């Protein structure tokens, strides 16, 4: 695999984000990770955490064209530029109830533990002004998956 064939870049527009949210839905919907997404007729995987995330797309460059093949987000403790994009996309898709449903935890991983004490301990140990984030919703489309590519990302 020639690493120059692959491009990782921050998603910087609403239209680009929507492409990846649709790709994310299709990838998760057809896998064992289906339980993590909300089934919907618009085939968009979108949730509250997307509003507080930096979004990144993985492209494969071939035949003078960049093809979207992967994605991940970094969920932060604050709103990002994607907030308005996510609100617009969810409004068009009729999914605002999903993107407005504030989860009990700031970061997705902290919400899956049965004991709330983990989140309390996490924030107690964090220095004032220190930022935290979580990488989530990482995927590479089925035909492009390899450990080598995943590690390079």
mmCIF file of C-alpha atoms in Angstrom:
data_model
loop_
_atom_site.group_PDB
_atom_site.id
_atom_site.type_symbol
_atom_site.label_atom_id
_atom_site.label_comp_id
_atom_site.label_asym_id
_atom_site.label_seq_id
_atom_site.Cartn_x
_atom_site.Cartn_y
_atom_site.Cartn_z
ATOM 1 C CA UNK A 1 0.000 0.000 0.000
ATOM 2 C CA UNK A 2 1.370 3.390 -0.960
ATOM 3 C CA UNK A 3 0.480 5.834 1.821
ATOM 4 C CA UNK A 4 0.459 8.725 -0.656
ATOM 5 C CA UNK A 5 -2.812 7.275 -1.997
ATOM 6 C CA UNK A 6 -4.613 8.194 1.218
ATOM 7 C CA UNK A 7 -5.470 11.625 2.544
ATOM 8 C CA UNK A 8 -6.637 12.456 6.050
ATOM 9 C CA UNK A 9 -8.171 15.885 6.449
ATOM 10 C CA UNK A 10 -10.452 17.811 8.717
ATOM 11 C CA UNK A 11 -13.984 18.159 7.369
ATOM 12 C CA UNK A 12 -14.547 21.858 6.801
ATOM 13 C CA UNK A 13 -18.024 22.185 5.323
ATOM 14 C CA UNK A 14 -21.581 21.127 6.003
ATOM 15 C CA UNK A 15 -21.889 19.387 2.629
ATOM 16 C CA UNK A 16 -18.714 17.385 3.203
ATOM 17 C CA UNK A 17 -19.864 16.402 6.708
ATOM 18 C CA UNK A 18 -23.203 15.160 5.383
ATOM 19 C CA UNK A 19 -21.412 12.898 2.891
ATOM 20 C CA UNK A 20 -19.436 11.323 5.718
ATOM 21 C CA UNK A 21 -22.444 11.007 8.049
ATOM 22 C CA UNK A 22 -24.220 9.038 5.320
ATOM 23 C CA UNK A 23 -21.144 6.900 4.731
ATOM 24 C CA UNK A 24 -20.856 6.391 8.493
ATOM 25 C CA UNK A 25 -24.476 5.205 8.642
ATOM 26 C CA UNK A 26 -23.985 2.731 5.804
ATOM 27 C CA UNK A 27 -20.780 1.376 7.289
ATOM 28 C CA UNK A 28 -22.172 0.920 10.808
ATOM 29 C CA UNK A 29 -25.618 -0.233 9.652
ATOM 30 C CA UNK A 30 -24.127 -3.165 7.767
ATOM 31 C CA UNK A 31 -21.878 -4.280 10.637
ATOM 32 C CA UNK A 32 -22.018 -5.606 14.183
ATOM 33 C CA UNK A 33 -21.804 -1.949 15.301
ATOM 34 C CA UNK A 34 -25.366 -1.385 14.101
ATOM 35 C CA UNK A 35 -26.560 -1.199 17.710
ATOM 36 C CA UNK A 36 -24.712 2.120 18.116
ATOM 37 C CA UNK A 37 -26.744 3.994 15.509
ATOM 38 C CA UNK A 38 -30.336 5.175 15.295
ATOM 39 C CA UNK A 39 -32.202 3.530 12.418
ATOM 40 C CA UNK A 40 -33.761 6.161 10.153
ATOM 41 C CA UNK A 41 -35.124 6.510 6.614
ATOM 42 C CA UNK A 42 -32.574 9.197 5.717
ATOM 43 C CA UNK A 43 -29.584 6.873 6.238
ATOM 44 C CA UNK A 44 -27.660 9.410 8.326
ATOM 45 C CA UNK A 45 -25.788 8.502 11.508
ATOM 46 C CA UNK A 46 -25.983 11.673 13.543
ATOM 47 C CA UNK A 47 -26.200 12.412 17.255
ATOM 48 C CA UNK A 48 -25.658 15.061 19.909
ATOM 49 C CA UNK A 49 -21.926 14.370 20.165
ATOM 50 C CA UNK A 50 -21.449 15.431 16.525
ATOM 51 C CA UNK A 51 -22.216 19.006 17.604
ATOM 52 C CA UNK A 52 -19.180 19.004 19.903
ATOM 53 C CA UNK A 53 -16.809 17.255 17.532
ATOM 54 C CA UNK A 54 -13.992 17.872 15.144
ATOM 55 C CA UNK A 55 -14.709 15.641 12.143
ATOM 56 C CA UNK A 56 -12.072 14.021 9.920
ATOM 57 C CA UNK A 57 -12.421 12.284 6.594
ATOM 58 C CA UNK A 58 -10.159 9.704 5.016
ATOM 59 C CA UNK A 59 -9.969 9.824 1.247
ATOM 60 C CA UNK A 60 -8.423 7.467 -1.247
ATOM 61 C CA UNK A 61 -6.836 9.334 -4.137
ATOM 62 C CA UNK A 62 -7.107 7.424 -7.398
ATOM 63 C CA UNK A 63 -7.705 8.329 -11.014
ATOM 64 C CA UNK A 64 -7.465 12.044 -10.145
ATOM 65 C CA UNK A 65 -10.385 11.757 -7.774
ATOM 66 C CA UNK A 66 -10.618 11.720 -3.977
ATOM 67 C CA UNK A 67 -13.048 9.033 -2.812
ATOM 68 C CA UNK A 68 -14.324 9.116 0.815
ATOM 69 C CA UNK A 69 -13.373 5.822 2.475
ATOM 70 C CA UNK A 70 -13.176 6.498 6.205
ATOM 71 C CA UNK A 71 -13.967 8.789 9.059
ATOM 72 C CA UNK A 72 -13.513 9.566 12.733
ATOM 73 C CA UNK A 73 -14.485 12.342 15.074
ATOM 74 C CA UNK A 74 -12.900 13.793 18.161
ATOM 75 C CA UNK A 75 -15.625 14.633 20.668
ATOM 76 C CA UNK A 76 -14.716 17.654 22.789
ATOM 77 C CA UNK A 77 -16.236 19.206 25.891
ATOM 78 C CA UNK A 78 -17.365 22.284 23.973
ATOM 79 C CA UNK A 79 -19.200 23.256 20.811
ATOM 80 C CA UNK A 80 -17.277 23.297 17.536
ATOM 81 C CA UNK A 81 -17.914 24.797 14.120
ATOM 82 C CA UNK A 82 -19.804 21.604 13.291
ATOM 83 C CA UNK A 83 -22.610 22.533 15.706
ATOM 84 C CA UNK A 84 -24.517 24.598 13.149
ATOM 85 C CA UNK A 85 -23.842 22.072 10.371
ATOM 86 C CA UNK A 86 -25.191 19.212 12.482
ATOM 87 C CA UNK A 87 -28.279 21.244 13.401
ATOM 88 C CA UNK A 88 -28.921 22.024 9.714
ATOM 89 C CA UNK A 89 -28.358 18.445 8.541
ATOM 90 C CA UNK A 90 -30.558 16.994 11.277
ATOM 91 C CA UNK A 91 -33.307 19.541 10.557
ATOM 92 C CA UNK A 92 -33.343 18.612 6.847
ATOM 93 C CA UNK A 93 -33.440 14.906 7.752
ATOM 94 C CA UNK A 94 -36.089 15.304 10.468
ATOM 95 C CA UNK A 95 -33.645 14.078 13.121
ATOM 96 C CA UNK A 96 -33.464 17.085 15.459
ATOM 97 C CA UNK A 97 -34.806 15.018 18.362
ATOM 98 C CA UNK A 98 -31.632 12.919 18.121
ATOM 99 C CA UNK A 99 -29.199 15.824 17.904
ATOM 100 C CA UNK A 100 -30.962 17.790 20.649
ATOM 101 C CA UNK A 101 -31.094 14.861 23.100
ATOM 102 C CA UNK A 102 -28.280 15.771 25.471
ATOM 103 C CA UNK A 103 -26.648 12.611 26.798
ATOM 104 C CA UNK A 104 -25.868 12.234 30.498
ATOM 105 C CA UNK A 105 -22.093 12.237 29.909
ATOM 106 C CA UNK A 106 -19.884 14.825 28.212
ATOM 107 C CA UNK A 107 -17.872 12.147 26.380
ATOM 108 C CA UNK A 108 -19.434 9.017 24.840
ATOM 109 C CA UNK A 109 -17.149 6.501 26.577
ATOM 110 C CA UNK A 110 -18.041 7.849 30.012
ATOM 111 C CA UNK A 111 -21.728 7.211 29.362
ATOM 112 C CA UNK A 112 -21.370 3.465 28.793
ATOM 113 C CA UNK A 113 -19.997 2.638 32.229
ATOM 114 C CA UNK A 114 -22.595 1.538 34.780
ATOM 115 C CA UNK A 115 -21.019 3.565 37.566
ATOM 116 C CA UNK A 116 -21.280 7.343 37.398
ATOM 117 C CA UNK A 117 -18.256 7.512 39.702
ATOM 118 C CA UNK A 118 -15.890 6.967 36.751
ATOM 119 C CA UNK A 119 -16.895 10.291 35.197
ATOM 120 C CA UNK A 120 -16.641 12.024 38.568
ATOM 121 C CA UNK A 121 -13.157 10.582 39.111
ATOM 122 C CA UNK A 122 -12.118 11.585 35.587
ATOM 123 C CA UNK A 123 -13.116 15.217 36.067
ATOM 124 C CA UNK A 124 -11.779 15.367 39.616
ATOM 125 C CA UNK A 125 -8.334 14.353 38.355
ATOM 126 C CA UNK A 126 -8.321 16.799 35.451
ATOM 127 C CA UNK A 127 -6.291 19.975 35.886
ATOM 128 C CA UNK A 128 -8.166 23.318 35.576
ATOM 129 C CA UNK A 129 -8.207 24.469 31.967
ATOM 130 C CA UNK A 130 -7.075 21.073 30.692
ATOM 131 C CA UNK A 131 -8.993 19.862 27.652
ATOM 132 C CA UNK A 132 -10.260 16.336 27.132
ATOM 133 C CA UNK A 133 -11.551 14.624 24.028
ATOM 134 C CA UNK A 134 -12.497 11.204 22.748
ATOM 135 C CA UNK A 135 -11.970 9.657 19.332
ATOM 136 C CA UNK A 136 -15.100 7.828 18.252
ATOM 137 C CA UNK A 137 -17.081 6.515 15.293
ATOM 138 C CA UNK A 138 -13.866 5.491 13.515
ATOM 139 C CA UNK A 139 -14.363 3.413 10.391
ATOM 140 C CA UNK A 140 -12.822 2.465 7.071
ATOM 141 C CA UNK A 141 -15.161 1.101 4.384
ATOM 142 C CA UNK A 142 -15.067 -2.655 3.968
ATOM 143 C CA UNK A 143 -13.077 -2.835 0.723
ATOM 144 C CA UNK A 144 -10.296 -0.609 2.076
ATOM 145 C CA UNK A 145 -9.807 -1.981 5.593
ATOM 146 C CA UNK A 146 -6.347 -3.004 6.664
ATOM 147 C CA UNK A 147 -4.454 -2.857 9.909
ATOM 148 C CA UNK A 148 -1.653 -0.984 8.159
ATOM 149 C CA UNK A 149 -3.969 1.792 6.963
ATOM 150 C CA UNK A 150 -5.734 2.025 10.341
ATOM 151 C CA UNK A 151 -2.423 2.413 12.150
ATOM 152 C CA UNK A 152 -1.280 5.134 9.732
ATOM 153 C CA UNK A 153 -4.401 7.146 10.459
#
